[in-house]
Amino acid sequence: FWARLDQRIHRVKIIEGSTVVVLVVPPFKALGEILHRLAAACKRAEVLEISNQKEVQVRVSARVDDVEKVNGGIQRAVPGVQLRVSYQFPAARKHPGPDSVQQLAYQVPCLCLLHFLQTVDQLPACTFEQVYDFWN
């Protein structure tokens, strides 16, 4: 299963006598891509921690006109998440308009992470961008 999920998963360790699985994956963009695939493949799984962190930052993007709808949908569906930063890249600010993209960075407890990613995938106006493993 794990090799089919993503070839970048380095190591898998199943903790004997439990349902806990420890995955070793590369950091940065690959981390988020693997977690995104895991969320799609395992609807009931939970992440306990990432790099000894109980919370991570997750960046999503949405059109400027859809930001309130996206944020409201995420806040209602995933308890415990907080919108920490909302911003635009300089290139997006140069050409404002309804198709301009806003970046939303959320503080997400690891236990809610896969549900958060599943929720983002269900919101048509929202795009998953990246998971950052060091929040604090």
Coordinates of N, CA and C in Angstrom, one line a residue:
F1 N 0.8 -1.2 0.0 CA 0.0 0.0 0.0 C 0.9 1.3 0.0
W2 N 1.9 1.3 0.9 CA 2.6 2.5 1.0 C 3.5 2.8 -0.2
A3 N 4.0 1.8 -0.8 CA 4.8 2.1 -2.1 C 3.9 2.6 -3.2
R4 N 2.7 2.1 -3.2 CA 1.7 2.5 -4.3 C 1.3 4.0 -4.0
L5 N 1.2 4.3 -2.7 CA 0.7 5.6 -2.3 C 1.7 6.7 -2.8
D6 N 3.0 6.5 -2.5 CA 4.0 7.4 -3.0 C 5.4 6.8 -2.8
Q7 N 6.2 6.8 -3.9 CA 7.5 6.2 -3.9 C 8.5 6.9 -3.0
R8 N 8.2 8.2 -2.6 CA 9.1 9.0 -1.8 C 9.0 8.6 -0.3
I9 N 8.1 7.7 0.1 CA 8.0 7.3 1.5 C 9.3 6.4 1.7
H10 N 10.2 6.9 2.6 CA 11.5 6.2 2.8 C 11.3 4.9 3.6
R11 N 10.6 5.0 4.7 CA 10.5 3.9 5.6 C 9.2 3.9 6.2
V12 N 8.7 2.6 6.5 CA 7.4 2.4 7.2 C 7.7 1.5 8.4
K13 N 7.2 1.9 9.5 CA 7.4 1.1 10.7 C 6.0 1.0 11.4
I14 N 5.5 -0.2 11.5 CA 4.3 -0.5 12.2 C 4.6 -0.8 13.6
I15 N 4.0 -0.1 14.6 CA 4.2 -0.3 16.0 C 3.4 -1.5 16.4
E16 N 4.2 -2.5 16.9 CA 3.6 -3.8 17.2 C 2.5 -3.7 18.3
G17 N 1.4 -4.4 18.0 CA 0.3 -4.4 18.9 C -0.6 -3.1 18.9
S18 N -0.4 -2.4 17.8 CA -1.3 -1.1 17.7 C -1.6 -0.9 16.2
T19 N -2.3 0.1 16.0 CA -2.6 0.6 14.6 C -1.8 1.8 14.2
V20 N -0.8 2.0 15.0 CA 0.1 3.2 14.7 C 1.2 2.8 13.7
V21 N 1.3 3.7 12.7 CA 2.3 3.5 11.6 C 3.1 4.7 11.6
V22 N 4.5 4.5 11.6 CA 5.4 5.7 11.5 C 5.9 5.7 10.1
L23 N 5.8 6.8 9.4 CA 6.3 7.0 8.1 C 7.5 8.0 8.1
V24 N 8.5 7.7 7.3 CA 9.6 8.7 7.1 C 9.5 9.1 5.7
V25 N 9.3 10.4 5.6 CA 9.1 11.0 4.2 C 10.1 12.2 4.1
P26 N 10.3 12.7 2.9 CA 11.1 13.9 2.7 C 10.4 15.1 3.2
P27 N 11.1 16.2 3.5 CA 10.5 17.4 4.0 C 10.0 18.3 2.9
F28 N 9.5 19.4 3.3 CA 9.2 20.5 2.4 C 8.0 20.1 1.5
K29 N 8.0 20.5 0.2 CA 6.9 20.3 -0.7 C 6.5 18.8 -0.7
A30 N 7.4 17.9 -0.8 CA 7.1 16.5 -0.8 C 6.3 16.0 0.4
L31 N 6.6 16.5 1.5 CA 5.8 16.2 2.7 C 4.3 16.5 2.5
G32 N 4.0 17.7 2.1 CA 2.7 18.1 1.8 C 2.0 17.2 0.8
E33 N 2.7 16.9 -0.3 CA 2.2 16.1 -1.4 C 1.8 14.7 -0.9
I34 N 2.7 14.1 -0.1 CA 2.4 12.8 0.4 C 1.3 12.8 1.4
L35 N 1.2 13.8 2.3 CA 0.1 13.9 3.2 C -1.2 14.1 2.5
H36 N -1.2 14.9 1.4 CA -2.4 15.1 0.6 C -2.9 13.8 0.0
R37 N -2.0 13.0 -0.5 CA -2.3 11.7 -1.1 C -2.9 10.8 0.0
L38 N -2.2 10.8 1.2 CA -2.7 10.0 2.3 C -4.1 10.4 2.7
A39 N -4.4 11.7 2.7 CA -5.7 12.1 3.1 C -6.8 11.6 2.1
A40 N -6.4 11.6 0.8 CA -7.4 11.1 -0.2 C -7.5 9.6 -0.1
A41 N -6.5 8.8 0.3 CA -6.5 7.4 0.3 C -7.1 6.8 1.6
C42 N -6.9 7.5 2.7 CA -7.3 7.0 4.0 C -8.2 7.9 4.7
K43 N -9.5 7.7 4.5 CA -10.5 8.7 5.0 C -10.6 8.7 6.5
R44 N -10.2 7.6 7.2 CA -10.3 7.6 8.7 C -9.0 7.7 9.4
A45 N -7.9 7.9 8.7 CA -6.6 7.9 9.4 C -6.4 9.3 10.1
E46 N -5.5 9.3 11.1 CA -5.1 10.5 11.8 C -3.6 10.6 11.8
V47 N -3.1 11.8 11.8 CA -1.7 12.1 12.0 C -1.5 12.5 13.5
L48 N -0.6 11.8 14.2 CA -0.4 12.2 15.6 C 0.5 13.4 15.8
E49 N 1.7 13.3 15.0 CA 2.6 14.5 15.0 C 3.5 14.4 13.8
I50 N 4.1 15.5 13.5 CA 5.0 15.6 12.4 C 6.3 16.3 12.9
S51 N 7.4 15.7 12.8 CA 8.7 16.2 13.2 C 8.6 16.7 14.7
N52 N 8.0 15.9 15.5 CA 7.8 16.2 17.0 C 6.9 17.4 17.2
Q53 N 6.1 17.8 16.2 CA 5.2 18.9 16.4 C 3.8 18.4 16.4
K54 N 3.0 19.0 17.3 CA 1.6 18.7 17.4 C 0.7 19.5 16.5
E55 N 1.3 20.6 16.0 CA 0.6 21.5 15.1 C 1.5 21.8 13.9
V56 N 0.9 22.1 12.7 CA 1.6 22.5 11.5 C 0.9 23.6 10.9
Q57 N 1.5 24.3 10.0 CA 0.9 25.3 9.2 C 0.6 24.7 7.8
V58 N -0.6 25.0 7.4 CA -1.0 24.6 6.0 C -1.4 25.8 5.2
R59 N -0.9 25.9 4.0 CA -1.2 27.0 3.2 C -2.1 26.5 2.1
V60 N -3.2 27.3 1.9 CA -4.2 27.0 0.8 C -4.3 28.3 0.0
S61 N -4.9 28.3 -1.2 CA -5.1 29.5 -1.9 C -6.6 29.5 -2.4
A62 N -7.1 30.7 -2.6 CA -8.4 30.9 -3.1 C -8.5 32.2 -3.8
R63 N -9.4 32.3 -4.7 CA -9.6 33.6 -5.4 C -10.1 34.6 -4.3
V64 N -9.7 35.9 -4.5 CA -10.0 36.9 -3.5 C -11.5 37.0 -3.2
D65 N -12.3 36.8 -4.3 CA -13.8 36.9 -4.0 C -14.3 35.7 -3.3
D66 N -13.5 34.6 -3.2 CA -14.0 33.4 -2.5 C -13.4 33.2 -1.1
V67 N -12.6 34.1 -0.6 CA -11.8 33.9 0.6 C -12.8 33.7 1.8
E68 N -13.8 34.6 1.9 CA -14.7 34.5 3.1 C -15.4 33.1 3.1
K69 N -15.9 32.7 1.9 CA -16.6 31.5 1.8 C -15.7 30.3 2.1
V70 N -14.5 30.3 1.6 CA -13.5 29.2 1.9 C -13.2 29.2 3.3
N71 N -12.9 30.3 3.9 CA -12.5 30.3 5.4 C -13.7 29.9 6.2
G72 N -14.9 30.3 5.9 CA -16.0 29.9 6.7 C -16.3 28.4 6.5
G73 N -16.1 27.8 5.3 CA -16.3 26.4 5.1 C -15.2 25.6 5.9
I74 N -14.0 26.0 5.9 CA -13.0 25.3 6.7 C -13.2 25.4 8.2
Q75 N -13.5 26.6 8.7 CA -13.7 26.8 10.1 C -14.9 26.0 10.6
R76 N -16.0 25.9 9.8 CA -17.2 25.1 10.2 C -16.9 23.6 10.2
A77 N -16.1 23.1 9.2 CA -15.9 21.7 9.0 C -14.8 21.1 9.9
V78 N -13.8 21.9 10.2 CA -12.6 21.4 10.9 C -12.4 22.2 12.2
P79 N -12.9 21.6 13.4 CA -12.7 22.3 14.6 C -11.2 22.3 15.0
G80 N -10.8 23.4 15.6 CA -9.5 23.5 16.2 C -8.5 24.2 15.2
V81 N -8.9 24.5 14.0 CA -8.0 25.2 13.1 C -8.1 26.7 13.2
Q82 N -7.1 27.5 13.0 CA -7.1 28.9 13.1 C -6.5 29.5 11.9
L83 N -7.1 30.5 11.3 CA -6.5 31.2 10.2 C -5.5 32.2 10.9
R84 N -4.2 32.0 10.5 CA -3.2 32.8 11.1 C -2.7 34.0 10.2
V85 N -2.7 33.8 8.9 CA -2.2 34.8 8.0 C -3.0 34.7 6.7
S86 N -3.3 35.8 6.2 CA -3.9 35.9 4.8 C -3.1 37.0 4.1
Y87 N -2.7 36.6 2.9 CA -1.8 37.5 2.1 C -1.8 37.2 0.7
Q88 N -1.3 38.2 -0.1 CA -1.1 38.0 -1.6 C 0.3 38.1 -1.9
F89 N 0.8 37.3 -2.9 CA 2.1 37.5 -3.4 C 2.2 38.9 -4.1
P90 N 3.3 39.5 -4.2 CA 3.4 40.8 -4.9 C 2.9 40.8 -6.3
A91 N 3.2 39.8 -7.0 CA 2.7 39.7 -8.4 C 1.2 39.8 -8.5
A92 N 0.5 39.1 -7.5 CA -1.0 39.1 -7.5 C -1.5 40.5 -7.2
R93 N -0.8 41.2 -6.3 CA -1.2 42.6 -5.9 C -1.1 43.6 -7.1
K94 N -0.2 43.3 -8.0 CA 0.0 44.2 -9.1 C -1.2 44.2 -10.1
H95 N -1.9 43.1 -10.1 CA -3.0 43.0 -11.0 C -4.3 42.6 -10.3
P96 N -4.8 43.5 -9.4 CA -6.0 43.1 -8.6 C -7.2 42.9 -9.5
G97 N -8.1 42.1 -9.0 CA -9.3 41.8 -9.7 C -9.9 40.5 -9.1
P98 N -11.1 40.1 -9.6 CA -11.8 38.9 -9.0 C -11.0 37.6 -9.2
D99 N -10.1 37.6 -10.1 CA -9.3 36.3 -10.3 C -8.0 36.4 -9.6
S100 N -7.7 37.4 -8.8 CA -6.5 37.5 -8.0 C -6.6 36.4 -6.9
V101 N -5.4 35.9 -6.6 CA -5.4 34.7 -5.6 C -4.9 35.2 -4.3
Q102 N -5.5 34.8 -3.3 CA -5.2 35.1 -1.9 C -4.6 33.8 -1.2
Q103 N -3.6 33.9 -0.5 CA -3.0 32.8 0.3 C -3.5 32.8 1.7
L104 N -3.9 31.7 2.2 CA -4.4 31.6 3.6 C -3.6 30.5 4.3
A105 N -3.0 30.9 5.4 CA -2.1 30.0 6.2 C -2.9 29.7 7.5
Y106 N -3.1 28.4 7.7 CA -3.8 28.0 8.9 C -2.9 27.2 9.8
Q107 N -3.2 27.4 11.1 CA -2.6 26.6 12.2 C -3.5 25.4 12.3
V108 N -3.0 24.2 12.1 CA -3.8 23.0 12.1 C -3.2 22.0 13.1
P109 N -4.0 21.5 14.1 CA -3.5 20.4 14.9 C -3.3 19.2 14.0
C110 N -2.2 18.4 14.3 CA -2.0 17.3 13.5 C -3.1 16.3 13.5
L111 N -3.8 16.1 14.6 CA -4.9 15.2 14.6 C -6.0 15.6 13.6
C112 N -6.1 16.8 13.2 CA -7.1 17.3 12.3 C -6.6 17.4 10.9
L113 N -5.3 17.2 10.7 CA -4.7 17.5 9.4 C -5.3 16.8 8.2
L114 N -5.5 15.5 8.3 CA -6.0 14.8 7.1 C -7.5 15.2 6.8
H115 N -8.3 15.4 7.9 CA -9.6 16.0 7.7 C -9.6 17.4 7.1
F116 N -8.6 18.2 7.5 CA -8.5 19.5 6.9 C -8.2 19.4 5.4
L117 N -7.3 18.5 5.0 CA -6.9 18.4 3.6 C -8.1 17.8 2.8
Q118 N -8.9 16.9 3.4 CA -10.1 16.4 2.8 C -11.1 17.5 2.6
T119 N -11.3 18.3 3.5 CA -12.2 19.5 3.5 C -11.8 20.4 2.4
V120 N -10.5 20.8 2.3 CA -10.0 21.7 1.2 C -10.3 21.1 -0.1
D121 N -10.2 19.8 -0.3 CA -10.4 19.1 -1.6 C -11.9 19.2 -2.0
Q122 N -12.8 19.3 -1.0 CA -14.2 19.4 -1.2 C -14.7 20.8 -1.5
L123 N -13.9 21.8 -1.2 CA -14.3 23.2 -1.5 C -13.8 23.6 -2.9
P124 N -14.8 23.8 -3.8 CA -14.4 24.0 -5.2 C -13.5 25.3 -5.4
A125 N -13.6 26.2 -4.5 CA -12.9 27.5 -4.7 C -11.6 27.5 -4.0
C126 N -11.1 26.4 -3.5 CA -9.9 26.3 -2.6 C -8.9 25.3 -3.2
T127 N -7.6 25.7 -3.1 CA -6.6 24.8 -3.6 C -5.5 24.6 -2.5
F128 N -5.2 23.3 -2.3 CA -4.1 23.0 -1.3 C -2.8 23.4 -1.9
E129 N -1.9 24.0 -1.1 CA -0.6 24.5 -1.6 C 0.5 23.8 -0.9
Q130 N 0.6 23.8 0.5 CA 1.8 23.2 1.1 C 1.5 23.1 2.6
V131 N 2.2 22.0 3.2 CA 2.2 21.8 4.6 C 3.6 22.2 5.1
Y132 N 3.7 23.0 6.1 CA 5.0 23.4 6.7 C 5.1 22.7 8.0
D133 N 6.2 21.9 8.2 CA 6.2 21.1 9.4 C 6.7 21.8 10.6
F134 N 7.3 22.9 10.5 CA 7.7 23.7 11.8 C 6.9 24.9 11.9
W135 N 6.0 24.9 12.9 CA 5.1 26.0 13.1 C 5.6 26.9 14.1
N136 N 6.0 26.4 15.3 CA 6.4 27.2 16.4 C 7.9 27.6 16.3

